[in-house]
GROMACS .gro file of C-alpha atoms in nm:
model
  511
    1UNK     CA    1  -1.897  -8.989  -4.777
    2UNK     CA    2  -2.088  -9.305  -4.675
    3UNK     CA    3  -2.426  -9.251  -4.515
    4UNK     CA    4  -2.299  -9.396  -4.189
    5UNK     CA    5  -2.052  -9.110  -4.157
    6UNK     CA    6  -2.332  -8.856  -4.169
    7UNK     CA    7  -2.456  -8.961  -3.826
    8UNK     CA    8  -2.130  -8.850  -3.664
    9UNK     CA    9  -2.086  -8.497  -3.795
   10UNK     CA   10  -2.353  -8.252  -3.903
   11UNK     CA   11  -2.279  -8.103  -4.247
   12UNK     CA   12  -2.405  -7.836  -4.478
   13UNK     CA   13  -2.312  -7.837  -4.847
   14UNK     CA   14  -2.348  -7.546  -5.084
   15UNK     CA   15  -2.458  -7.645  -5.435
   16UNK     CA   16  -2.302  -7.570  -5.766
   17UNK     CA   17  -2.432  -7.241  -5.898
   18UNK     CA   18  -2.771  -7.272  -6.061
   19UNK     CA   19  -2.868  -7.599  -5.892
   20UNK     CA   20  -3.128  -7.436  -5.667
   21UNK     CA   21  -3.077  -7.424  -5.293
   22UNK     CA   22  -3.332  -7.437  -5.016
   23UNK     CA   23  -3.197  -7.202  -4.749
   24UNK     CA   24  -3.419  -7.374  -4.493
   25UNK     CA   25  -3.237  -7.702  -4.555
   26UNK     CA   26  -2.930  -7.578  -4.369
   27UNK     CA   27  -3.012  -7.785  -4.056
   28UNK     CA   28  -2.845  -8.065  -3.860
   29UNK     CA   29  -2.882  -8.403  -4.028
   30UNK     CA   30  -2.913  -8.577  -3.692
   31UNK     CA   31  -3.217  -8.412  -3.538
   32UNK     CA   32  -3.183  -8.607  -3.213
   33UNK     CA   33  -2.875  -8.400  -3.122
   34UNK     CA   34  -3.034  -8.068  -3.208
   35UNK     CA   35  -3.149  -7.980  -2.854
   36UNK     CA   36  -2.969  -7.701  -2.671
   37UNK     CA   37  -2.666  -7.821  -2.480
   38UNK     CA   38  -2.654  -7.717  -2.112
   39UNK     CA   39  -2.374  -7.477  -2.033
   40UNK     CA   40  -2.133  -7.548  -1.752
   41UNK     CA   41  -2.116  -7.328  -1.446
   42UNK     CA   42  -1.972  -6.983  -1.502
   43UNK     CA   43  -1.620  -6.956  -1.376
   44UNK     CA   44  -1.481  -6.651  -1.202
   45UNK     CA   45  -1.326  -6.516  -1.522
   46UNK     CA   46  -1.444  -6.296  -1.805
   47UNK     CA   47  -1.558  -6.532  -2.082
   48UNK     CA   48  -1.452  -6.441  -2.434
   49UNK     CA   49  -1.622  -6.473  -2.768
   50UNK     CA   50  -1.451  -6.680  -3.037
   51UNK     CA   51  -1.149  -6.756  -3.249
   52UNK     CA   52  -1.146  -6.720  -3.628
   53UNK     CA   53  -0.900  -6.866  -3.876
   54UNK     CA   54  -0.868  -6.838  -4.254
   55UNK     CA   55  -0.635  -7.006  -4.504
   56UNK     CA   56  -0.574  -6.924  -4.871
   57UNK     CA   57  -0.332  -7.191  -4.988
   58UNK     CA   58  -0.388  -7.354  -5.328
   59UNK     CA   59  -0.218  -7.696  -5.355
   60UNK     CA   60  -0.199  -7.725  -4.973
   61UNK     CA   61  -0.418  -7.926  -4.735
   62UNK     CA   62  -0.617  -7.622  -4.624
   63UNK     CA   63  -0.852  -7.817  -4.394
   64UNK     CA   64  -0.564  -7.970  -4.202
   65UNK     CA   65  -0.387  -7.634  -4.168
   66UNK     CA   66  -0.711  -7.485  -4.036
   67UNK     CA   67  -0.757  -7.776  -3.795
   68UNK     CA   68  -0.419  -7.709  -3.633
   69UNK     CA   69  -0.485  -7.335  -3.632
   70UNK     CA   70  -0.809  -7.393  -3.443
   71UNK     CA   71  -0.620  -7.612  -3.196
   72UNK     CA   72  -0.401  -7.312  -3.115
   73UNK     CA   73  -0.712  -7.093  -3.071
   74UNK     CA   74  -0.911  -7.346  -2.867
   75UNK     CA   75  -0.876  -7.131  -2.553
   76UNK     CA   76  -1.095  -6.866  -2.717
   77UNK     CA   77  -1.397  -7.093  -2.742
   78UNK     CA   78  -1.489  -7.449  -2.649
   79UNK     CA   79  -1.861  -7.475  -2.726
   80UNK     CA   80  -1.842  -7.561  -3.095
   81UNK     CA   81  -1.597  -7.584  -3.383
   82UNK     CA   82  -1.632  -7.566  -3.759
   83UNK     CA   83  -1.441  -7.559  -4.085
   84UNK     CA   84  -1.563  -7.444  -4.428
   85UNK     CA   85  -1.368  -7.519  -4.747
   86UNK     CA   86  -1.407  -7.363  -5.093
   87UNK     CA   87  -1.288  -7.540  -5.409
   88UNK     CA   88  -1.366  -7.269  -5.664
   89UNK     CA   89  -1.719  -7.393  -5.732
   90UNK     CA   90  -1.879  -7.462  -5.394
   91UNK     CA   91  -1.832  -7.433  -5.019
   92UNK     CA   92  -1.853  -7.735  -4.791
   93UNK     CA   93  -1.904  -7.685  -4.415
   94UNK     CA   94  -1.845  -7.923  -4.125
   95UNK     CA   95  -1.937  -7.800  -3.777
   96UNK     CA   96  -2.060  -7.949  -3.451
   97UNK     CA   97  -2.075  -7.893  -3.078
   98UNK     CA   98  -1.763  -7.964  -2.875
   99UNK     CA   99  -1.386  -7.923  -2.888
  100UNK     CA  100  -1.186  -7.926  -3.210
  101UNK     CA  101  -1.053  -8.287  -3.177
  102UNK     CA  102  -1.404  -8.413  -3.098
  103UNK     CA  103  -1.559  -8.249  -3.403
  104UNK     CA  104  -1.290  -8.345  -3.654
  105UNK     CA  105  -1.104  -8.664  -3.734
  106UNK     CA  106  -0.904  -8.800  -4.028
  107UNK     CA  107  -1.216  -8.902  -4.221
  108UNK     CA  108  -1.396  -8.571  -4.183
  109UNK     CA  109  -1.083  -8.373  -4.276
  110UNK     CA  110  -1.026  -8.595  -4.580
  111UNK     CA  111  -1.368  -8.492  -4.705
  112UNK     CA  112  -1.275  -8.123  -4.695
  113UNK     CA  113  -1.078  -8.061  -5.014
  114UNK     CA  114  -1.020  -7.719  -5.166
  115UNK     CA  115  -0.795  -7.416  -5.205
  116UNK     CA  116  -0.938  -7.198  -4.932
  117UNK     CA  117  -1.065  -7.262  -4.579
  118UNK     CA  118  -1.231  -7.087  -4.287
  119UNK     CA  119  -1.236  -7.210  -3.928
  120UNK     CA  120  -1.405  -7.108  -3.605
  121UNK     CA  121  -1.417  -7.198  -3.235
  122UNK     CA  122  -1.705  -7.048  -3.039
  123UNK     CA  123  -1.789  -6.920  -2.697
  124UNK     CA  124  -2.141  -6.776  -2.710
  125UNK     CA  125  -2.191  -6.409  -2.625
  126UNK     CA  126  -2.492  -6.359  -2.851
  127UNK     CA  127  -2.715  -6.661  -2.905
  128UNK     CA  128  -2.746  -6.974  -2.694
  129UNK     CA  129  -2.531  -7.286  -2.700
  130UNK     CA  130  -2.684  -7.494  -2.979
  131UNK     CA  131  -2.584  -7.630  -3.317
  132UNK     CA  132  -2.759  -7.365  -3.525
  133UNK     CA  133  -2.533  -7.100  -3.368
  134UNK     CA  134  -2.211  -7.289  -3.448
  135UNK     CA  135  -1.992  -7.125  -3.710
  136UNK     CA  136  -1.896  -7.075  -3.988
  137UNK     CA  137  -2.236  -6.943  -4.096
  138UNK     CA  138  -2.329  -7.038  -4.453
  139UNK     CA  139  -2.530  -6.810  -4.684
  140UNK     CA  140  -2.622  -6.815  -5.051
  141UNK     CA  141  -2.675  -6.521  -5.282
  142UNK     CA  142  -2.757  -6.475  -5.649
  143UNK     CA  143  -2.402  -6.518  -5.776
  144UNK     CA  144  -2.268  -6.777  -5.532
  145UNK     CA  145  -2.216  -6.864  -5.167
  146UNK     CA  146  -2.024  -6.743  -4.864
  147UNK     CA  147  -1.918  -6.875  -4.524
  148UNK     CA  148  -1.846  -6.633  -4.241
  149UNK     CA  149  -1.691  -6.650  -3.893
  150UNK     CA  150  -1.699  -6.372  -3.636
  151UNK     CA  151  -1.534  -6.277  -3.309
  152UNK     CA  152  -1.702  -5.997  -3.113
  153UNK     CA  153  -2.047  -5.859  -3.039
  154UNK     CA  154  -2.264  -5.616  -3.230
  155UNK     CA  155  -2.461  -5.363  -3.024
  156UNK     CA  156  -2.719  -5.298  -3.296
  157UNK     CA  157  -2.784  -5.659  -3.402
  158UNK     CA  158  -3.145  -5.661  -3.283
  159UNK     CA  159  -3.232  -5.360  -3.497
  160UNK     CA  160  -3.050  -5.501  -3.802
  161UNK     CA  161  -3.213  -5.841  -3.772
  162UNK     CA  162  -3.560  -5.688  -3.748
  163UNK     CA  163  -3.485  -5.480  -4.059
  164UNK     CA  164  -3.362  -5.783  -4.254
  165UNK     CA  165  -3.660  -5.994  -4.145
  166UNK     CA  166  -3.901  -5.727  -4.268
  167UNK     CA  167  -3.722  -5.740  -4.604
  168UNK     CA  168  -3.775  -6.116  -4.633
  169UNK     CA  169  -3.460  -6.267  -4.479
  170UNK     CA  170  -3.479  -6.606  -4.310
  171UNK     CA  171  -3.259  -6.683  -4.009
  172UNK     CA  172  -3.153  -7.029  -3.897
  173UNK     CA  173  -2.955  -6.910  -3.594
  174UNK     CA  174  -2.998  -6.663  -3.309
  175UNK     CA  175  -2.648  -6.515  -3.319
  176UNK     CA  176  -2.539  -6.177  -3.450
  177UNK     CA  177  -2.294  -6.353  -3.685
  178UNK     CA  178  -2.576  -6.454  -3.917
  179UNK     CA  179  -2.691  -6.092  -3.922
  180UNK     CA  180  -2.351  -5.992  -4.066
  181UNK     CA  181  -2.358  -6.277  -4.320
  182UNK     CA  182  -2.714  -6.196  -4.428
  183UNK     CA  183  -2.636  -5.827  -4.474
  184UNK     CA  184  -2.345  -5.910  -4.703
  185UNK     CA  185  -2.550  -6.167  -4.898
  186UNK     CA  186  -2.830  -5.911  -4.937
  187UNK     CA  187  -2.599  -5.638  -5.064
  188UNK     CA  188  -2.412  -5.858  -5.315
  189UNK     CA  189  -2.708  -5.827  -5.553
  190UNK     CA  190  -2.614  -5.462  -5.600
  191UNK     CA  191  -2.256  -5.528  -5.701
  192UNK     CA  192  -1.941  -5.712  -5.593
  193UNK     CA  193  -1.878  -5.896  -5.267
  194UNK     CA  194  -1.620  -5.635  -5.178
  195UNK     CA  195  -1.875  -5.356  -5.220
  196UNK     CA  196  -2.126  -5.556  -5.013
  197UNK     CA  197  -1.878  -5.582  -4.726
  198UNK     CA  198  -1.816  -5.206  -4.745
  199UNK     CA  199  -2.192  -5.138  -4.722
  200UNK     CA  200  -2.224  -5.383  -4.433
  201UNK     CA  201  -1.936  -5.232  -4.236
  202UNK     CA  202  -2.107  -4.894  -4.256
  203UNK     CA  203  -2.413  -5.041  -4.082
  204UNK     CA  204  -2.246  -5.247  -3.810
  205UNK     CA  205  -2.193  -5.106  -3.459
  206UNK     CA  206  -1.988  -5.276  -3.192
  207UNK     CA  207  -1.702  -5.525  -3.205
  208UNK     CA  208  -1.641  -5.748  -3.505
  209UNK     CA  209  -1.331  -5.922  -3.629
  210UNK     CA  210  -1.452  -6.124  -3.926
  211UNK     CA  211  -1.304  -6.377  -4.165
  212UNK     CA  212  -1.511  -6.484  -4.466
  213UNK     CA  213  -1.472  -6.698  -4.776
  214UNK     CA  214  -1.652  -6.721  -5.106
  215UNK     CA  215  -1.576  -7.007  -5.343
  216UNK     CA  216  -1.242  -6.854  -5.445
  217UNK     CA  217  -1.152  -6.563  -5.215
  218UNK     CA  218  -1.067  -6.501  -4.850
  219UNK     CA  219  -1.180  -6.178  -4.682
  220UNK     CA  220  -1.105  -6.029  -4.340
  221UNK     CA  221  -1.230  -5.708  -4.183
  222UNK     CA  222  -1.241  -5.539  -3.843
  223UNK     CA  223  -1.452  -5.278  -3.669
  224UNK     CA  224  -1.301  -4.925  -3.664
  225UNK     CA  225  -1.208  -4.963  -3.296
  226UNK     CA  226  -1.034  -5.297  -3.345
  227UNK     CA  227  -1.179  -5.421  -3.016
  228UNK     CA  228  -1.109  -5.788  -3.096
  229UNK     CA  229  -0.773  -5.893  -3.245
  230UNK     CA  230  -0.710  -6.025  -3.598
  231UNK     CA  231  -0.377  -6.074  -3.775
  232UNK     CA  232  -0.230  -6.169  -4.111
  233UNK     CA  233   0.038  -6.432  -4.167
  234UNK     CA  234   0.221  -6.581  -4.460
  235UNK     CA  235   0.313  -6.945  -4.523
  236UNK     CA  236   0.545  -6.964  -4.825
  237UNK     CA  237   0.337  -6.775  -5.084
  238UNK     CA  238   0.009  -6.841  -4.907
  239UNK     CA  239  -0.188  -6.626  -4.663
  240UNK     CA  240  -0.331  -6.697  -4.319
  241UNK     CA  241  -0.581  -6.498  -4.112
  242UNK     CA  242  -0.588  -6.569  -3.738
  243UNK     CA  243  -0.732  -6.418  -3.421
  244UNK     CA  244  -0.387  -6.450  -3.259
  245UNK     CA  245  -0.028  -6.497  -3.368
  246UNK     CA  246  -0.014  -6.833  -3.187
  247UNK     CA  247  -0.239  -6.959  -3.468
  248UNK     CA  248   0.037  -6.868  -3.713
  249UNK     CA  249   0.318  -7.019  -3.510
  250UNK     CA  250   0.161  -7.364  -3.493
  251UNK     CA  251   0.181  -7.412  -3.872
  252UNK     CA  252   0.509  -7.227  -3.922
  253UNK     CA  253   0.354  -6.916  -4.077
  254UNK     CA  254   0.527  -6.578  -4.040
  255UNK     CA  255   0.348  -6.279  -3.894
  256UNK     CA  256   0.289  -6.003  -4.150
  257UNK     CA  257   0.069  -5.745  -3.979
  258UNK     CA  258  -0.248  -5.687  -3.783
  259UNK     CA  259  -0.567  -5.633  -3.977
  260UNK     CA  260  -0.600  -5.265  -3.899
  261UNK     CA  261  -0.914  -5.130  -3.731
  262UNK     CA  262  -1.168  -5.044  -4.001
  263UNK     CA  263  -0.966  -5.226  -4.270
  264UNK     CA  264  -1.077  -5.479  -4.534
  265UNK     CA  265  -0.840  -5.751  -4.657
  266UNK     CA  266  -0.910  -5.938  -4.983
  267UNK     CA  267  -0.694  -6.241  -5.068
  268UNK     CA  268  -0.719  -6.420  -5.402
  269UNK     CA  269  -0.502  -6.586  -5.665
  270UNK     CA  270  -0.384  -6.234  -5.753
  271UNK     CA  271  -0.242  -6.181  -5.401
  272UNK     CA  272  -0.350  -5.965  -5.109
  273UNK     CA  273  -0.529  -5.632  -5.137
  274UNK     CA  274  -0.581  -5.397  -4.842
  275UNK     CA  275  -0.831  -5.114  -4.818
  276UNK     CA  276  -0.912  -4.880  -4.529
  277UNK     CA  277  -1.292  -4.864  -4.521
  278UNK     CA  278  -1.365  -4.681  -4.193
  279UNK     CA  279  -1.159  -4.430  -3.998
  280UNK     CA  280  -0.950  -4.616  -3.741
  281UNK     CA  281  -1.012  -4.537  -3.374
  282UNK     CA  282  -0.800  -4.807  -3.204
  283UNK     CA  283  -0.947  -4.946  -2.881
  284UNK     CA  284  -0.820  -5.302  -2.838
  285UNK     CA  285  -0.981  -5.485  -2.546
  286UNK     CA  286  -0.742  -5.453  -2.251
  287UNK     CA  287  -0.837  -5.804  -2.137
  288UNK     CA  288  -0.664  -5.947  -2.443
  289UNK     CA  289  -0.343  -5.834  -2.269
  290UNK     CA  290  -0.457  -5.941  -1.921
  291UNK     CA  291  -0.618  -6.277  -1.984
  292UNK     CA  292  -0.782  -6.371  -2.315
  293UNK     CA  293  -0.496  -6.412  -2.560
  294UNK     CA  294  -0.238  -6.685  -2.512
  295UNK     CA  295   0.083  -6.569  -2.339
  296UNK     CA  296   0.289  -6.675  -2.642
  297UNK     CA  297   0.089  -6.448  -2.872
  298UNK     CA  298   0.190  -6.095  -2.966
  299UNK     CA  299  -0.042  -5.795  -2.978
  300UNK     CA  300   0.052  -5.441  -3.077
  301UNK     CA  301   0.407  -5.574  -3.126
  302UNK     CA  302   0.427  -5.679  -2.760
  303UNK     CA  303   0.482  -6.031  -2.624
  304UNK     CA  304   0.200  -6.099  -2.379
  305UNK     CA  305   0.400  -6.323  -2.144
  306UNK     CA  306   0.650  -6.044  -2.075
  307UNK     CA  307   0.369  -5.789  -2.036
  308UNK     CA  308   0.199  -6.010  -1.779
  309UNK     CA  309   0.523  -6.055  -1.589
  310UNK     CA  310   0.553  -5.677  -1.572
  311UNK     CA  311   0.200  -5.655  -1.435
  312UNK     CA  312   0.313  -5.879  -1.149
  313UNK     CA  313   0.628  -5.673  -1.101
  314UNK     CA  314   0.434  -5.348  -1.069
  315UNK     CA  315   0.182  -5.518  -0.844
  316UNK     CA  316   0.463  -5.617  -0.605
  317UNK     CA  317   0.579  -5.256  -0.600
  318UNK     CA  318   0.231  -5.123  -0.527
  319UNK     CA  319   0.117  -5.391  -0.282
  320UNK     CA  320   0.403  -5.582  -0.115
  321UNK     CA  321   0.322  -5.857   0.133
  322UNK     CA  322   0.510  -6.024   0.416
  323UNK     CA  323   0.496  -6.383   0.303
  324UNK     CA  324   0.693  -6.703   0.264
  325UNK     CA  325   0.614  -6.777  -0.100
  326UNK     CA  326   0.421  -6.669  -0.408
  327UNK     CA  327   0.193  -6.891  -0.612
  328UNK     CA  328  -0.011  -6.823  -0.925
  329UNK     CA  329  -0.360  -6.944  -1.009
  330UNK     CA  330  -0.297  -7.165  -1.313
  331UNK     CA  331  -0.265  -7.096  -1.589
  332UNK     CA  332  -0.353  -6.732  -1.644
  333UNK     CA  333  -0.217  -6.600  -1.314
  334UNK     CA  334   0.123  -6.766  -1.342
  335UNK     CA  335   0.323  -6.506  -1.546
  336UNK     CA  336   0.216  -6.223  -1.312
  337UNK     CA  337   0.295  -6.441  -1.009
  338UNK     CA  338   0.648  -6.503  -1.140
  339UNK     CA  339   0.694  -6.129  -1.193
  340UNK     CA  340   0.563  -6.056  -0.842
  341UNK     CA  341   0.798  -6.312  -0.685
  342UNK     CA  342   1.102  -6.179  -0.872
  343UNK     CA  343   1.031  -5.819  -0.774
  344UNK     CA  344   0.946  -5.905  -0.412
  345UNK     CA  345   1.248  -6.140  -0.388
  346UNK     CA  346   1.023  -6.419  -0.261
  347UNK     CA  347   1.037  -6.783  -0.370
  348UNK     CA  348   0.786  -6.883  -0.637
  349UNK     CA  349   0.627  -7.224  -0.611
  350UNK     CA  350   0.338  -7.435  -0.732
  351UNK     CA  351   0.068  -7.440  -0.468
  352UNK     CA  352  -0.227  -7.523  -0.693
  353UNK     CA  353  -0.215  -7.817  -0.934
  354UNK     CA  354  -0.441  -7.791  -1.237
  355UNK     CA  355  -0.613  -8.093  -1.386
  356UNK     CA  356  -0.519  -8.029  -1.749
  357UNK     CA  357  -0.743  -8.306  -1.879
  358UNK     CA  358  -1.073  -8.189  -1.733
  359UNK     CA  359  -1.137  -7.970  -2.039
  360UNK     CA  360  -1.476  -7.817  -2.090
  361UNK     CA  361  -1.755  -8.053  -1.989
  362UNK     CA  362  -2.119  -8.038  -2.094
  363UNK     CA  363  -2.216  -8.306  -1.842
  364UNK     CA  364  -2.421  -8.163  -1.558
  365UNK     CA  365  -2.249  -8.251  -1.226
  366UNK     CA  366  -2.437  -8.432  -0.953
  367UNK     CA  367  -2.500  -8.263  -0.620
  368UNK     CA  368  -2.200  -8.447  -0.474
  369UNK     CA  369  -1.976  -8.317  -0.751
  370UNK     CA  370  -2.121  -7.967  -0.709
  371UNK     CA  371  -2.004  -7.971  -0.349
  372UNK     CA  372  -1.654  -8.074  -0.460
  373UNK     CA  373  -1.667  -7.767  -0.686
  374UNK     CA  374  -1.333  -7.615  -0.777
  375UNK     CA  375  -1.142  -7.935  -0.695
  376UNK     CA  376  -1.241  -8.069  -1.037
  377UNK     CA  377  -0.986  -7.830  -1.188
  378UNK     CA  378  -0.756  -7.718  -0.905
  379UNK     CA  379  -0.610  -7.907  -0.614
  380UNK     CA  380  -0.386  -7.753  -0.344
  381UNK     CA  381  -0.037  -7.895  -0.292
  382UNK     CA  382  -0.049  -7.927   0.086
  383UNK     CA  383   0.317  -8.025   0.128
  384UNK     CA  384   0.421  -7.694  -0.029
  385UNK     CA  385   0.186  -7.453   0.147
  386UNK     CA  386   0.125  -7.600   0.492
  387UNK     CA  387   0.216  -7.357   0.769
  388UNK     CA  388   0.322  -7.082   0.525
  389UNK     CA  389   0.207  -6.729   0.448
  390UNK     CA  390   0.107  -6.737   0.083
  391UNK     CA  391   0.067  -6.467  -0.180
  392UNK     CA  392  -0.182  -6.584  -0.444
  393UNK     CA  393  -0.166  -6.394  -0.773
  394UNK     CA  394  -0.447  -6.404  -1.027
  395UNK     CA  395  -0.533  -6.187  -1.327
  396UNK     CA  396  -0.888  -6.086  -1.232
  397UNK     CA  397  -1.189  -6.133  -1.008
  398UNK     CA  398  -1.526  -6.113  -1.183
  399UNK     CA  399  -1.788  -6.281  -0.965
  400UNK     CA  400  -1.563  -6.376  -0.674
  401UNK     CA  401  -1.703  -6.723  -0.617
  402UNK     CA  402  -1.403  -6.916  -0.749
  403UNK     CA  403  -1.152  -6.691  -0.571
  404UNK     CA  404  -1.335  -6.752  -0.244
  405UNK     CA  405  -1.323  -7.128  -0.298
  406UNK     CA  406  -0.951  -7.123  -0.382
  407UNK     CA  407  -0.874  -6.937  -0.060
  408UNK     CA  408  -1.081  -7.192   0.130
  409UNK     CA  409  -0.890  -7.479  -0.029
  410UNK     CA  410  -0.555  -7.324   0.055
  411UNK     CA  411  -0.649  -7.267   0.418
  412UNK     CA  412  -0.791  -7.617   0.448
  413UNK     CA  413  -0.456  -7.745   0.317
  414UNK     CA  414  -0.277  -7.564   0.600
  415UNK     CA  415  -0.185  -7.220   0.465
  416UNK     CA  416  -0.126  -6.988   0.761
  417UNK     CA  417  -0.223  -6.672   0.569
  418UNK     CA  418  -0.352  -6.610   0.215
  419UNK     CA  419  -0.282  -6.270   0.060
  420UNK     CA  420  -0.453  -6.214  -0.275
  421UNK     CA  421  -0.301  -5.992  -0.545
  422UNK     CA  422  -0.484  -5.921  -0.872
  423UNK     CA  423  -0.286  -5.808  -1.177
  424UNK     CA  424  -0.565  -5.583  -1.308
  425UNK     CA  425  -0.794  -5.316  -1.160
  426UNK     CA  426  -1.138  -5.411  -1.022
  427UNK     CA  427  -1.373  -5.542  -1.292
  428UNK     CA  428  -1.673  -5.310  -1.231
  429UNK     CA  429  -1.869  -5.268  -1.554
  430UNK     CA  430  -2.036  -5.509  -1.798
  431UNK     CA  431  -1.895  -5.557  -2.148
  432UNK     CA  432  -2.115  -5.549  -2.459
  433UNK     CA  433  -1.839  -5.617  -2.712
  434UNK     CA  434  -1.780  -5.989  -2.675
  435UNK     CA  435  -1.725  -6.069  -2.307
  436UNK     CA  436  -2.001  -6.267  -2.140
  437UNK     CA  437  -2.062  -6.027  -1.849
  438UNK     CA  438  -2.364  -5.835  -1.969
  439UNK     CA  439  -2.516  -5.790  -1.621
  440UNK     CA  440  -2.365  -5.552  -1.367
  441UNK     CA  441  -2.523  -5.760  -1.089
  442UNK     CA  442  -2.277  -6.041  -1.171
  443UNK     CA  443  -1.974  -5.824  -1.095
  444UNK     CA  444  -1.863  -5.834  -0.732
  445UNK     CA  445  -1.659  -5.510  -0.763
  446UNK     CA  446  -1.949  -5.309  -0.904
  447UNK     CA  447  -2.121  -5.263  -0.567
  448UNK     CA  448  -1.853  -5.359  -0.315
  449UNK     CA  449  -1.535  -5.194  -0.193
  450UNK     CA  450  -1.203  -5.379  -0.199
  451UNK     CA  451  -1.230  -5.429   0.177
  452UNK     CA  452  -1.580  -5.571   0.146
  453UNK     CA  453  -1.460  -5.812  -0.123
  454UNK     CA  454  -1.166  -5.913   0.096
  455UNK     CA  455  -1.394  -5.999   0.384
  456UNK     CA  456  -1.630  -6.195   0.163
  457UNK     CA  457  -1.360  -6.407  -0.002
  458UNK     CA  458  -1.192  -6.444   0.341
  459UNK     CA  459  -0.847  -6.330   0.228
  460UNK     CA  460  -0.596  -6.191   0.478
  461UNK     CA  461  -0.534  -5.903   0.236
  462UNK     CA  462  -0.647  -5.806  -0.113
  463UNK     CA  463  -0.499  -5.558  -0.358
  464UNK     CA  464  -0.555  -5.481  -0.726
  465UNK     CA  465  -0.308  -5.339  -0.978
  466UNK     CA  466  -0.374  -4.974  -1.064
  467UNK     CA  467  -0.490  -4.883  -1.414
  468UNK     CA  468  -0.183  -4.662  -1.459
  469UNK     CA  469   0.053  -4.952  -1.388
  470UNK     CA  470  -0.151  -5.189  -1.603
  471UNK     CA  471  -0.115  -4.961  -1.905
  472UNK     CA  472   0.254  -4.910  -1.826
  473UNK     CA  473   0.305  -5.288  -1.827
  474UNK     CA  474   0.165  -5.316  -2.181
  475UNK     CA  475   0.421  -5.070  -2.314
  476UNK     CA  476   0.145  -4.900  -2.517
  477UNK     CA  477  -0.037  -4.569  -2.496
  478UNK     CA  478  -0.352  -4.556  -2.285
  479UNK     CA  479  -0.566  -4.455  -2.585
  480UNK     CA  480  -0.476  -4.785  -2.754
  481UNK     CA  481  -0.728  -4.977  -2.542
  482UNK     CA  482  -1.090  -5.023  -2.454
  483UNK     CA  483  -1.101  -5.023  -2.073
  484UNK     CA  484  -1.480  -5.004  -2.041
  485UNK     CA  485  -1.503  -5.299  -1.799
  486UNK     CA  486  -1.264  -5.117  -1.563
  487UNK     CA  487  -1.364  -4.753  -1.611
  488UNK     CA  488  -1.717  -4.753  -1.757
  489UNK     CA  489  -1.596  -4.550  -2.058
  490UNK     CA  490  -1.738  -4.727  -2.366
  491UNK     CA  491  -1.582  -4.653  -2.708
  492UNK     CA  492  -1.908  -4.748  -2.884
  493UNK     CA  493  -2.216  -4.590  -2.728
  494UNK     CA  494  -2.445  -4.835  -2.548
  495UNK     CA  495  -2.808  -4.728  -2.517
  496UNK     CA  496  -3.038  -4.863  -2.246
  497UNK     CA  497  -3.240  -5.037  -2.517
  498UNK     CA  498  -2.934  -5.234  -2.623
  499UNK     CA  499  -2.833  -5.346  -2.274
  500UNK     CA  500  -2.995  -5.682  -2.328
  501UNK     CA  501  -2.888  -6.038  -2.263
  502UNK     CA  502  -2.699  -6.249  -2.513
  503UNK     CA  503  -3.025  -6.435  -2.586
  504UNK     CA  504  -3.194  -6.120  -2.718
  505UNK     CA  505  -3.198  -6.238  -3.081
  506UNK     CA  506  -3.385  -6.554  -2.982
  507UNK     CA  507  -3.687  -6.333  -2.923
  508UNK     CA  508  -3.655  -6.168  -3.264
  509UNK     CA  509  -3.899  -6.320  -3.506
  510UNK     CA  510  -3.785  -6.491  -3.825
  511UNK     CA  511  -3.983  -6.527  -4.141
   0.00000   0.00000   0.00000
């Protein structure tokens, strides 16, 4: 591409084998944009990790297919986006900070030609918001190159990184994803890539749903608990790997199966091979059902929109309210609100209008805009709610600040009463597997009763859905899920030493 193009998008290019590659050269070409990007204010929701996407489709435009797949997964991460393409001899990576359509355009996609592709959208849960932590992560090894994308959080990443550093590894990023990539690259010298992944999986602890490419193969593997989702699709005779089924739907691919917990998938010109590496102990994150995954996705053979409607239905049975209408907090609270309204035989209406074009902004707001606060994204519809008793349904309360502001907006707009109903139990415990709530002090329900929370957010009443009804609404067995954030029962042991912030690897020395 012309030199002028290289100012717009940061690139890394793997060489042909034998050319000699300086691992330290894997840096942004435009150094002026290398500084850490300020993160926007934390919203009153659990923040998720990432979305991963893989395509094995010789003779197809793999970069364009991946681009649209990442569009469908954009809700899983808005900090950075990247695509890596393999052509049988090398891997070419384009990644940058920002949303998918800001990182990629026709020219950049035209430069990504190959038979195999890997895509990623990121929300940081380990490592800060800067270019070096954008994915896919690129690594070289004696026999070739790899690019790797990861959704989840390791709980032993600090220990593994220190071990690798002592053995001579060099790290460009401060995320646990590079730890996984470096382990695999280190082990390949002892045998095949497949064997290296097996050795790596035996060392990893925590949550990891990974897609990876070499020059000519696509790999996917999951932790034995399957905490983060990952599925397989088929497009004609080609294969797709996606965090959610909505990533398959957007390109017309058909769902084949979930990547099973502890399983390794290898896709090549010979087809797909599956191998169970670790004993499966299924514990899918319950918040994938409640909030994270798109409502049009399917998990554990269940449609999430219908599950969320049932959560609202059971919530109406457990906590009815004398009210004039039901509204949902857009967009995640809407399915449960519809279910609540149907069960309670109350009219459902739109009382909060969402600005769907605000997106994720990295511009720091002025003091005036700070005071406007939640109005940047939500605005009450006064003509609908004035003088009425309102039931407001949302999927969760994490910190409570946004919920409090929404209630204030509704009352300022003339709501006579505001009754809050939450379609999940109180969020009491921090998550260490890929949700950005690693401090118990951030969680309003950890040290306050429901009544104390009600008084603080100034609601006329507040009720949460019971855990029993939540599980019932999913249509799955209770042992199918990780409910650590609700119950404090962690499927992977968390030691006090590992209860560190997501920036912990930034303090780990590199060679």
